[in-house]
XYZ file of C-alpha atoms in Angstrom:
185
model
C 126.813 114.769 176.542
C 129.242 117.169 178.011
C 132.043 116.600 180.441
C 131.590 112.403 180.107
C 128.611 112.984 182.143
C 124.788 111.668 180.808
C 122.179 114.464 180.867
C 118.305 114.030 181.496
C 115.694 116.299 180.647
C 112.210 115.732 182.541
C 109.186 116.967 181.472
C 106.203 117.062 183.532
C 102.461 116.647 182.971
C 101.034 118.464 185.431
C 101.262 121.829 186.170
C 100.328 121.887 189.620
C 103.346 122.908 191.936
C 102.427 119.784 195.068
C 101.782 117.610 192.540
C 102.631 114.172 192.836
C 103.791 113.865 189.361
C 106.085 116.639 190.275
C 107.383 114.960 193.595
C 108.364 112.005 191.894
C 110.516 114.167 189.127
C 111.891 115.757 192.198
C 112.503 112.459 193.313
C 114.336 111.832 189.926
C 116.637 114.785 190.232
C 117.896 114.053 193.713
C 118.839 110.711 193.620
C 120.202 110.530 190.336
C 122.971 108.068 189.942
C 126.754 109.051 189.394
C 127.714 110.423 186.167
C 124.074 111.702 185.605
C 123.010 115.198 185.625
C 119.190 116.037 185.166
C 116.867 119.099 185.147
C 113.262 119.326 185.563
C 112.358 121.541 182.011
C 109.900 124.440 183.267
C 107.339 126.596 181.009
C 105.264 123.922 179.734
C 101.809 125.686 180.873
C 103.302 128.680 178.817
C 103.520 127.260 175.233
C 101.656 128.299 172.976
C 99.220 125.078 171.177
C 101.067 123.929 168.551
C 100.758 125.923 165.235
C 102.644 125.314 161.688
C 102.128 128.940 161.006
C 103.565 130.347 164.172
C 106.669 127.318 163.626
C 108.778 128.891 161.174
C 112.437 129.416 161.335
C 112.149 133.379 161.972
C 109.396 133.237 164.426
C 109.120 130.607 167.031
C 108.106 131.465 170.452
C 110.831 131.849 172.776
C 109.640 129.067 175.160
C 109.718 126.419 172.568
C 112.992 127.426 171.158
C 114.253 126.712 175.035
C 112.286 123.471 175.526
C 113.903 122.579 172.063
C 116.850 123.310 173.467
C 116.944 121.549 176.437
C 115.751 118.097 174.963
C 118.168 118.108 172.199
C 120.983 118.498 174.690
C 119.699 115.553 177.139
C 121.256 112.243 176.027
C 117.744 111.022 177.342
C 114.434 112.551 178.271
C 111.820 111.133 181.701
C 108.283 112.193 181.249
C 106.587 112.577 184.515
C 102.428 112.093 183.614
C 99.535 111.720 185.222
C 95.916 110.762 183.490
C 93.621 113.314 182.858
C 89.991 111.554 181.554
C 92.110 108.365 180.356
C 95.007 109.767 178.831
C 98.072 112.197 178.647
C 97.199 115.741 180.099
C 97.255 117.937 177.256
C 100.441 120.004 178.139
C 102.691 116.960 178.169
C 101.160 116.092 174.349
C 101.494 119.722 173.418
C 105.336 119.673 174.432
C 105.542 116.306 172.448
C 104.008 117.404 169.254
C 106.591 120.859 169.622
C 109.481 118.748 170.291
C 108.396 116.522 166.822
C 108.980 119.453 164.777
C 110.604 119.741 162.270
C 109.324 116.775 161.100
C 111.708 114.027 160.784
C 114.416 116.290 162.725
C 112.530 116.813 166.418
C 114.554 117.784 169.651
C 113.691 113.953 170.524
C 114.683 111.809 167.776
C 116.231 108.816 168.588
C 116.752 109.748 171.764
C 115.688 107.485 174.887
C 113.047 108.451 176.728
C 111.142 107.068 179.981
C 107.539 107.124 181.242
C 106.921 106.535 184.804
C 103.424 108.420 186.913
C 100.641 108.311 188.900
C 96.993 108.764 188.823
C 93.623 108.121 191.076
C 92.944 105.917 189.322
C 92.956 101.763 190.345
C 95.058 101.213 187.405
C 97.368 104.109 188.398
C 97.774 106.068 184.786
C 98.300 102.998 182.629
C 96.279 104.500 179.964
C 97.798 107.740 179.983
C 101.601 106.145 180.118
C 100.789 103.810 176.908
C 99.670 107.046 175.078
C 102.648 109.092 175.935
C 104.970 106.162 174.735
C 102.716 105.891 171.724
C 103.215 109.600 170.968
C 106.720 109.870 171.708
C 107.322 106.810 169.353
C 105.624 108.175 166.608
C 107.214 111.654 167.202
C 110.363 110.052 166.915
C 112.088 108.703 169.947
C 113.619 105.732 171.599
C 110.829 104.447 173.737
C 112.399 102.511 176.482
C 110.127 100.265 177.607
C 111.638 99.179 180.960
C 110.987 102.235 182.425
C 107.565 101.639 184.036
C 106.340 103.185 186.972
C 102.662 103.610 187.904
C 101.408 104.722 190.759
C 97.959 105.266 192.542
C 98.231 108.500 194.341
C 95.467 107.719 197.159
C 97.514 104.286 197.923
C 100.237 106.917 199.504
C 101.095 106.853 202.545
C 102.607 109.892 204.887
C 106.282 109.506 203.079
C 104.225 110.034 199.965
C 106.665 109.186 196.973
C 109.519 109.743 199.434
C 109.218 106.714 200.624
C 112.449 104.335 200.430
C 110.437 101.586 198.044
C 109.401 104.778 195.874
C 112.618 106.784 195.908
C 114.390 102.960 195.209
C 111.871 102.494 192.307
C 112.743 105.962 190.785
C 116.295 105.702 191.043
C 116.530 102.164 188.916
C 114.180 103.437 186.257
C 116.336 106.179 185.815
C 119.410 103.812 185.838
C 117.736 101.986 183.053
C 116.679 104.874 181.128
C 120.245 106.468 181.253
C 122.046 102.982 180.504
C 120.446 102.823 177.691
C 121.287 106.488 176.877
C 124.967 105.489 177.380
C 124.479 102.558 174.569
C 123.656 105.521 171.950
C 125.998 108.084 172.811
């Protein structure tokens, strides 16, 4: 936390630039509530799959060293996912299993961390948000479990997730996710 202000790092699970996934972390960033400063974490398509043998003090990639980086200075991390064949996309679980490392001592341990998204799907990503919070549980974080939103993307209408119910929805799971930051910090 620098300058009494509460810091959010959001991570997004799909790559595609229109995405929905990656209006709604838009969203996020520009209605953030005061005292709360958050950045949308690029590069994830660039990683590299994780690899023990390429994860060694002297000689880890330069992207991960920065997405390390940025999650270990968030007092609390949003994941932004949609579902890809019933669960997380495999970018957002290739970040997660980067930030785990070292084991015991990940970028996300014990820190908060959210999972709101949307999908096609009629039950709007519920699979793939119960996997991420799975994951990010066993990889060491803070699940908070009051952050919950799902959304089905063909249920949008021309505001898309601009929309003053959306952009209200967003807002208070980010005030819940960064309350409970403030508890820990």
């Amino acid at each position: 936390m620098s300058d009494n202000q509460l810091t959010v790092a959001i991570l997004v699970g799909s790559l595609r630039a229109a995405s929905v996934n990656r209006q709604l972390a838009e969203v996020a960033v520009e209605n953030l509530p005061a005292g709360v400063s958050a950045s949308i974490v690029e590069g994830l398509g660039d990683l590299p799959f994780y690899n023990e043998d390429i994860d060694l003090e002297d000689s880890v990639p330069a992207g991960v060293v920065e997405l390390r980086d940025a999650v270990a200075a968030a007092d609390a991390v949003l994941l932004v996912t949609p579902e890809y064949n019933g669960t997380l996309p495999a970018v957002l679980k290739n970040a997660i299993d980067w930030l785990s490392r070292p084991y015991g001592a990940g970028a996300m341990g014990g820190k908060p961390v959210g999972v709101i998204g949307a999908a096609m799907g009629q039950y709007a990503g519920t699979w793939s948000r119960q996997d991420t919070r799975k994951t990010v549980g066993i990889a060491g974080a803070r699940v908070v479990e009051d952050v919950e939103i799902g959304l089905i993307t063909g249920q949008l209408d021309d505001e898309g997730v601009r929309s003053e119910a959306i952009v209200g929805q967003v807002t208070g799971a980010v005030r819940v996710l960064v309350d409970s930051a403030a508890v820990t910090v």
